[in-house]
PDB file of C-alpha atoms in Angstrom:
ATOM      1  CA  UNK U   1      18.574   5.818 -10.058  1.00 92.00           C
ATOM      2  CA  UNK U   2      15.406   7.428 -10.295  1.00 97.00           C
ATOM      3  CA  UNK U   3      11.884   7.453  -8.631  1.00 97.00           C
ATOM      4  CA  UNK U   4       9.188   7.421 -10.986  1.00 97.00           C
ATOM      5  CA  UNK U   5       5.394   8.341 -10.228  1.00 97.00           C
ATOM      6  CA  UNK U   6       2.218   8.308 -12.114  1.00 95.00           C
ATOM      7  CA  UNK U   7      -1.462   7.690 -12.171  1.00 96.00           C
ATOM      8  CA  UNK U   8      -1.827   3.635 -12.135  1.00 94.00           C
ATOM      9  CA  UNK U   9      -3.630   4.061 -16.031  1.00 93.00           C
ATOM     10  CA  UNK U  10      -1.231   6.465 -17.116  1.00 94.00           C
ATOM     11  CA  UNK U  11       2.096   4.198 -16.219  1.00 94.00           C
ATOM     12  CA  UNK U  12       3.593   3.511 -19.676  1.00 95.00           C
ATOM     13  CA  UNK U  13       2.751   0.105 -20.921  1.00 92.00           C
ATOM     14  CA  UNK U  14       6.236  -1.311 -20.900  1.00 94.00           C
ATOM     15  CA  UNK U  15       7.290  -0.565 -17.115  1.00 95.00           C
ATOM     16  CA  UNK U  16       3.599  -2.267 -16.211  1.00 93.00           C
ATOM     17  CA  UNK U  17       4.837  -4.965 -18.117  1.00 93.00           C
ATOM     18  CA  UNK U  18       7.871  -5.357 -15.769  1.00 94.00           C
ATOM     19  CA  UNK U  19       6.063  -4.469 -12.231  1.00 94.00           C
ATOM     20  CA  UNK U  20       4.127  -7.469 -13.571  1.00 91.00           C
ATOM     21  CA  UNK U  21       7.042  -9.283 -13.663  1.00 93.00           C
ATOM     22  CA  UNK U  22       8.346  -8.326 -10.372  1.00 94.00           C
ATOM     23  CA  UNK U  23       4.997  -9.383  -8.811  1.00 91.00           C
ATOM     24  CA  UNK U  24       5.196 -12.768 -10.263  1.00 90.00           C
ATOM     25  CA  UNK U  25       8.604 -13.767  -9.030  1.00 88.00           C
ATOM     26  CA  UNK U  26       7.112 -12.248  -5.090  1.00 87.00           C
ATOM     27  CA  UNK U  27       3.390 -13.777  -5.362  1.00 87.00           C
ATOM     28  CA  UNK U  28       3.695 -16.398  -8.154  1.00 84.00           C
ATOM     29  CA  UNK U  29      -0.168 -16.757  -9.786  1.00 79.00           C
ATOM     30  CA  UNK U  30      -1.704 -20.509  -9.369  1.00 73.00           C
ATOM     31  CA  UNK U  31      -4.217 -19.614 -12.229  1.00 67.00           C
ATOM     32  CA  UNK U  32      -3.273 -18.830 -15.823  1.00 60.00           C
ATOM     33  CA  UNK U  33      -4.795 -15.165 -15.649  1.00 63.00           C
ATOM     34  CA  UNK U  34      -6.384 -13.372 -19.326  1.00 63.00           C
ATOM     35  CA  UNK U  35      -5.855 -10.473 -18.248  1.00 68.00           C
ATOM     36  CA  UNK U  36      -3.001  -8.513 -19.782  1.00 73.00           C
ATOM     37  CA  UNK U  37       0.158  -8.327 -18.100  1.00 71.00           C
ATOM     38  CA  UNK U  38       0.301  -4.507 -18.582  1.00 74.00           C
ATOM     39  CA  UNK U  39      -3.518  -3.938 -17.544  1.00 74.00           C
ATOM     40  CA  UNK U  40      -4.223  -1.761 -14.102  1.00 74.00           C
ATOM     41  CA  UNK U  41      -4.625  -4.422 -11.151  1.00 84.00           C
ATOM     42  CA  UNK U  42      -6.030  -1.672  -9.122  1.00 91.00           C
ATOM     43  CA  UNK U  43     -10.043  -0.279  -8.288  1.00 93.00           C
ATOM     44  CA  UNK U  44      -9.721   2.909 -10.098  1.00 93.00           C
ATOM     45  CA  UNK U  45     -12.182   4.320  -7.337  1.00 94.00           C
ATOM     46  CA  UNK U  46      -8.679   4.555  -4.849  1.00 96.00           C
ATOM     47  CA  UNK U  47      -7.265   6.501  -7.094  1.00 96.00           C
ATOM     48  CA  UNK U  48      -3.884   4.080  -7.822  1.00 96.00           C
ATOM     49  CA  UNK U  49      -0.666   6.213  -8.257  1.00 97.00           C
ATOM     50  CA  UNK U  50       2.063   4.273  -8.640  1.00 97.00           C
ATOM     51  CA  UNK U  51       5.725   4.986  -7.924  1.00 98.00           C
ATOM     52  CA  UNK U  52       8.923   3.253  -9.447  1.00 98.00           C
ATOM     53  CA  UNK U  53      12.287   3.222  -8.445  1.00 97.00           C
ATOM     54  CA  UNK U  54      14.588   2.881 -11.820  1.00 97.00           C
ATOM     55  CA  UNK U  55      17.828   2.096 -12.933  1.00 96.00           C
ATOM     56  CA  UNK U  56      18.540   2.719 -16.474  1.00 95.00           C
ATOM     57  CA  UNK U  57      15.368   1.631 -17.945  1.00 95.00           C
ATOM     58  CA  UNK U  58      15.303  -1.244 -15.329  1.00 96.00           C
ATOM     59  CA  UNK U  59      12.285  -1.447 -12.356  1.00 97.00           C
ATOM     60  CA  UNK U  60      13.724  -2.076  -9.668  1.00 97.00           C
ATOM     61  CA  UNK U  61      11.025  -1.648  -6.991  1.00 97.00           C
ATOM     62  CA  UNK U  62       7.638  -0.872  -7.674  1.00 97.00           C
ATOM     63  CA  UNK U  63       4.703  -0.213  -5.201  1.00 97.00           C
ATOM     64  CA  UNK U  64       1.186   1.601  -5.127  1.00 97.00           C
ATOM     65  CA  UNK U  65      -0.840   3.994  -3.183  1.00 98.00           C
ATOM     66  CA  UNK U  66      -4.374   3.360  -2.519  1.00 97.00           C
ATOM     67  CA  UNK U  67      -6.396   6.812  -1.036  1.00 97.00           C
ATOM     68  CA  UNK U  68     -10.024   6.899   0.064  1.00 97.00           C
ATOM     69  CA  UNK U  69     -12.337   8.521   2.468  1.00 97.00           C
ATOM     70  CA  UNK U  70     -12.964   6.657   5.946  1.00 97.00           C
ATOM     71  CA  UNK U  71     -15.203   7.732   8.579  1.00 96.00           C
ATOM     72  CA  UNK U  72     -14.283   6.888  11.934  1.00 96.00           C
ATOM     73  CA  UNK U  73     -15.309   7.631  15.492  1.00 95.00           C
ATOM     74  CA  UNK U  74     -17.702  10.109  13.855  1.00 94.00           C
ATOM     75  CA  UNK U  75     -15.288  12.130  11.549  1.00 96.00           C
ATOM     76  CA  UNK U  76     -14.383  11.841   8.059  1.00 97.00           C
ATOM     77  CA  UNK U  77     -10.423  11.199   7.254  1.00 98.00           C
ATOM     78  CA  UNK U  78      -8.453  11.205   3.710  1.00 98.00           C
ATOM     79  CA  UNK U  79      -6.353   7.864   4.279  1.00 98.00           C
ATOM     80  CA  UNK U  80      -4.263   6.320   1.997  1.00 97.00           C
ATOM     81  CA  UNK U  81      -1.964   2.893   2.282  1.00 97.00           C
ATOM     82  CA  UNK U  82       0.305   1.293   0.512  1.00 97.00           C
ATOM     83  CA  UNK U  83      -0.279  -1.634  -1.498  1.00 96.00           C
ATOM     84  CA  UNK U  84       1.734  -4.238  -3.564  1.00 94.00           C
ATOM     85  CA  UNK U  85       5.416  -3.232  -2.521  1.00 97.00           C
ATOM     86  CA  UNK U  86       7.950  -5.544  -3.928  1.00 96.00           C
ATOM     87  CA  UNK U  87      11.558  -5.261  -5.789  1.00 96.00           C
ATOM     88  CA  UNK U  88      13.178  -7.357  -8.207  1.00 95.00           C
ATOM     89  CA  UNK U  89      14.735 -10.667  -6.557  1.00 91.00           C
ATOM     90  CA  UNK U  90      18.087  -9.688  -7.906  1.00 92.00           C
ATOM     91  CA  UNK U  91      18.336  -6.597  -6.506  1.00 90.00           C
ATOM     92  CA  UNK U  92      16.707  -7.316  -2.849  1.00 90.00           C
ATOM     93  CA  UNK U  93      19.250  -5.826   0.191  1.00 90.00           C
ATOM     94  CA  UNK U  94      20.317  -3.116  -1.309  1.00 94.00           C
ATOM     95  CA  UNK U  95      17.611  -0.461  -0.051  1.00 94.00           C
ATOM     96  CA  UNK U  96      15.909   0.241  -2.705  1.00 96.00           C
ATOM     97  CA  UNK U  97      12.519  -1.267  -1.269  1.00 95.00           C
ATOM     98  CA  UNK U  98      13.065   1.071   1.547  1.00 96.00           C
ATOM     99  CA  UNK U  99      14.109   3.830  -0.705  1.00 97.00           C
ATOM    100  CA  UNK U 100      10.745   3.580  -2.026  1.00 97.00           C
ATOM    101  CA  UNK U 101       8.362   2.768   0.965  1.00 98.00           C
ATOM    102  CA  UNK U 102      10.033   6.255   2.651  1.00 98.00           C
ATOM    103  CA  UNK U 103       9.674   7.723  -0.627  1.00 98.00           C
ATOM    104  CA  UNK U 104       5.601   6.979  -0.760  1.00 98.00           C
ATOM    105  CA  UNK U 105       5.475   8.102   2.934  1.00 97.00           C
ATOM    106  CA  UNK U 106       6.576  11.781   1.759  1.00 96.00           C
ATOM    107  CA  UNK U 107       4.457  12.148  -1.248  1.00 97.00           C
ATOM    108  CA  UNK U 108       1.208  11.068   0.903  1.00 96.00           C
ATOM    109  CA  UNK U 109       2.051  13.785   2.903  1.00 93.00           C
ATOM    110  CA  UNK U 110       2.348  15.973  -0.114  1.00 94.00           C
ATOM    111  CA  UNK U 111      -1.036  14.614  -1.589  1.00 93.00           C
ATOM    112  CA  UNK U 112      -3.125  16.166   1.387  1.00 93.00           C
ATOM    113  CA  UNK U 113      -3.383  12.979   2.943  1.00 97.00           C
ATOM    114  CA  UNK U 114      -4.677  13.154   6.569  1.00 98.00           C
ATOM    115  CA  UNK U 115      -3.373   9.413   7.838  1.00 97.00           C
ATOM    116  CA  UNK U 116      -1.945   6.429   5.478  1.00 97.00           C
ATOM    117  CA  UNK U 117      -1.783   2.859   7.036  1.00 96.00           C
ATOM    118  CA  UNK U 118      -1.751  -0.483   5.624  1.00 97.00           C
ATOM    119  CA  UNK U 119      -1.429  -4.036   6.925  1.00 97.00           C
ATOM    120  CA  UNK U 120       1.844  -5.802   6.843  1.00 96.00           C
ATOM    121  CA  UNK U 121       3.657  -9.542   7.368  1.00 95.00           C
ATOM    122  CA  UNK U 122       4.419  -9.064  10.997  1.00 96.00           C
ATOM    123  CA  UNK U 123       8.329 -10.048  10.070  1.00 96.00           C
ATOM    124  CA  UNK U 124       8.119  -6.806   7.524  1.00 96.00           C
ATOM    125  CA  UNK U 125       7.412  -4.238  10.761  1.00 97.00           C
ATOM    126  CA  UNK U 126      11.086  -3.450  11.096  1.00 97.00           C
ATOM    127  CA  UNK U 127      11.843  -2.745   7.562  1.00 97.00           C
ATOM    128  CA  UNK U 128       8.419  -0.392   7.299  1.00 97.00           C
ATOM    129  CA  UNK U 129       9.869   1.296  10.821  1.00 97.00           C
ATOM    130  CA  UNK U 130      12.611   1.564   9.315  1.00 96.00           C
ATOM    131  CA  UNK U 131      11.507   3.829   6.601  1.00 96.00           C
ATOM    132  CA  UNK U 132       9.690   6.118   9.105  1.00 96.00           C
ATOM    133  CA  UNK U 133       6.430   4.296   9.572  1.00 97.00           C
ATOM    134  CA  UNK U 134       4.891   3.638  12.900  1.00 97.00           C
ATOM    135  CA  UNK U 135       3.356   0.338  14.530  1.00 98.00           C
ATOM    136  CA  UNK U 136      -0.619   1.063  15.528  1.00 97.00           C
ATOM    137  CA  UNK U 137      -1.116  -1.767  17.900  1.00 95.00           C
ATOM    138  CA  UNK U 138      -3.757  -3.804  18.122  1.00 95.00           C
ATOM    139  CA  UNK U 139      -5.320  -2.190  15.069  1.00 97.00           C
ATOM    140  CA  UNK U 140      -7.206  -4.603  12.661  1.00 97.00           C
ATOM    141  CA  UNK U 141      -8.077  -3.235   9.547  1.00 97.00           C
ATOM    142  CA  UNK U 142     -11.465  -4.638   7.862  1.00 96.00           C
ATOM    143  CA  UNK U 143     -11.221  -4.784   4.196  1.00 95.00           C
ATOM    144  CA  UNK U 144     -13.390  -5.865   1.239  1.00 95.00           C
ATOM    145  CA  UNK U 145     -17.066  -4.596   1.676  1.00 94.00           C
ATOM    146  CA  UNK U 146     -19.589  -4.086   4.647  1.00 94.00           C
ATOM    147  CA  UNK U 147     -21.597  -7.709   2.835  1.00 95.00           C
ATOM    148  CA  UNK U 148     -18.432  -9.477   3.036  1.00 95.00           C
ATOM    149  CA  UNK U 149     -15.776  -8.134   5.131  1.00 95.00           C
ATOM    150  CA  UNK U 150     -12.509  -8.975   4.875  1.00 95.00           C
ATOM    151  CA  UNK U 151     -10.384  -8.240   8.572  1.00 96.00           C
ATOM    152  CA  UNK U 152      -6.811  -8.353   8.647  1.00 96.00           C
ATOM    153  CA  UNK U 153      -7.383 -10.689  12.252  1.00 95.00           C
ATOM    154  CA  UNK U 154      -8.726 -13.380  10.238  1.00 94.00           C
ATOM    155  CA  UNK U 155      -7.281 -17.063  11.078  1.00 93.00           C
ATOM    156  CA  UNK U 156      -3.916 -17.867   9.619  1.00 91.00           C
ATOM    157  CA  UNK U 157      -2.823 -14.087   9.028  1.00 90.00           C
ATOM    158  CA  UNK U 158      -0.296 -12.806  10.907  1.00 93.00           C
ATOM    159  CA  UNK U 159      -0.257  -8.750  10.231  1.00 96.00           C
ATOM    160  CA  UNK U 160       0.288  -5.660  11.637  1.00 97.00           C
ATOM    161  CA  UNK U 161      -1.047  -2.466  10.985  1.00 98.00           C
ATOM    162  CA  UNK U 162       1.675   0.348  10.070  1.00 98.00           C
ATOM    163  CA  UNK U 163       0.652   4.273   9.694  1.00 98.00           C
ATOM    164  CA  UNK U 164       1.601   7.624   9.862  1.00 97.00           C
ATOM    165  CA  UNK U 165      -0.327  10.970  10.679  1.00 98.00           C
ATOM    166  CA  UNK U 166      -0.085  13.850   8.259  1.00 97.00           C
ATOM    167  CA  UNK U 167      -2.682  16.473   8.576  1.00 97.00           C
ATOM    168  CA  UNK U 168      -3.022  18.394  12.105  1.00 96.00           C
ATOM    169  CA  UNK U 169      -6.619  16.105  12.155  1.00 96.00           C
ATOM    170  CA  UNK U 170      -4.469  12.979  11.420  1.00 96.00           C
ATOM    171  CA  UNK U 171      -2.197  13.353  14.354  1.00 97.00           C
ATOM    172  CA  UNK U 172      -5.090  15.058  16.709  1.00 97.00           C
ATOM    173  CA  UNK U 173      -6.810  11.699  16.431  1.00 96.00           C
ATOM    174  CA  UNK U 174      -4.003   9.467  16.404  1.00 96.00           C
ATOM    175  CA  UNK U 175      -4.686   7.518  20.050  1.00 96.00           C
ATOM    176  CA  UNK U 176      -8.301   7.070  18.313  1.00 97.00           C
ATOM    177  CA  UNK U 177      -6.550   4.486  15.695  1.00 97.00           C
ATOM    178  CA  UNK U 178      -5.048   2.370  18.119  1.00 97.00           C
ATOM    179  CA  UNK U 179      -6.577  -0.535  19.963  1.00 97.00           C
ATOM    180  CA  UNK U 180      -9.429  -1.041  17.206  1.00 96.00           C
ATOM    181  CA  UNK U 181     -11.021  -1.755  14.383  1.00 97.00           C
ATOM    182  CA  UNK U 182     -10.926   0.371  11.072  1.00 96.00           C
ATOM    183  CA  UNK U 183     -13.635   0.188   8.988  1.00 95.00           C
ATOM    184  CA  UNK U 184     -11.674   0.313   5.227  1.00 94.00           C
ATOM    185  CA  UNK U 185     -13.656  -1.925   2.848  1.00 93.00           C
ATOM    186  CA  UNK U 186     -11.637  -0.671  -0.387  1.00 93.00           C
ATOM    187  CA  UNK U 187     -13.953  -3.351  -2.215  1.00 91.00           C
ATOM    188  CA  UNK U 188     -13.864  -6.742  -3.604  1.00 91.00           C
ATOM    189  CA  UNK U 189     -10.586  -5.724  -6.226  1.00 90.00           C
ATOM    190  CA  UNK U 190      -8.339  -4.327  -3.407  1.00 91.00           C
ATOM    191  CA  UNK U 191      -9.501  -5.871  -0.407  1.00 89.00           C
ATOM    192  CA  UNK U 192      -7.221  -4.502   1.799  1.00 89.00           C
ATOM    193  CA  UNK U 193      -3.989  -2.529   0.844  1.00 86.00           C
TER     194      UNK U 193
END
């Protein structure tokens, strides 16, 4: 087995194709969608780099990291998250999901990331924990745009907010992230990762 990492555009066409696949059997669509099923699903403006875990041609987990600017209380932060983990149905319980998720923790470290966090099913917190990310509690992040946000509090959600300091400014401000309210908006594509 092998992880796999590239620029969300520049994955080849044919392991899109079965990440697709993969997200189909997790989140089955209700619409018939035109879009192609090897076409980015991404905002290009978070920078998308996707990361694969493979087994002989085979995807067997897939996820992506999302990376923007955010200001908060007064300073400016790289952040990243983590969006769209899943692995194949087949191949669930065998630790490749968390293979992965600790896998994306280490190259957002590498990328000069100062803090990543992302929301997550509150049943999911172990397994995240498990792969060396952190509960921030009562931190709600607010997604989609400043016109229409989109808050991870919002009724009939039930998430949790999961990070990790890297830079000497991440983990200087660390208590500053718990107990409130991130301003993210990634946009109306992403709306939260």
């Amino acid at each position: 087995m092998q992880i796999l990492s590239f620029p969300e555009e520049a994955t080849p066409s044919e392991l899109r194709v079965q990440v697709r696949e993969i997200q189909e059997q997790a989140w089955p669509s209700t619409r018939v969608s035109l879009t192609p099923a090897d076409a980015p699903t991404h905002d290009p403006v978070l920078r998308p780099w996707s990361m694969l875990l493979m087994d002989e041609g085979t995807v067997l987990a897939a996820l992506d990291i999302l990376s923007k600017e955010i200001a908060h209380t007064g300073r400016r932060y790289a952040a990243g998250g983590l969006s769209t983990v899943v692995t194949r149905r087949e191949a669930r319980g065998r630790g490749h999901g968390r293979r992965l998720v600790a896998a994306a923790r280490e190259t957002m470290l590498t990328q000069g990331l100062d803090l990543g966090f992302f929301t997550c099913d509150r049943p999911l917190q172990a397994f995240y924990e498990s792969a060396g990310w952190n509960l921030l509690p009562g931190t709600v992040l607010i997604g989609a745009t400043r016109q229409v946000p989109f808050p991870s509090d919002q009724p009939g959600f039930d998430k949790v907010t999961m990070a990790d300091f890297f830079s000497a400014e991440g983990r200087q401000a660390r208590a500053s992230f718990r107990h409130c309210r991130i301003e993210l908006h990634p946009g109306e594509i992403d709306k939260l990762w």
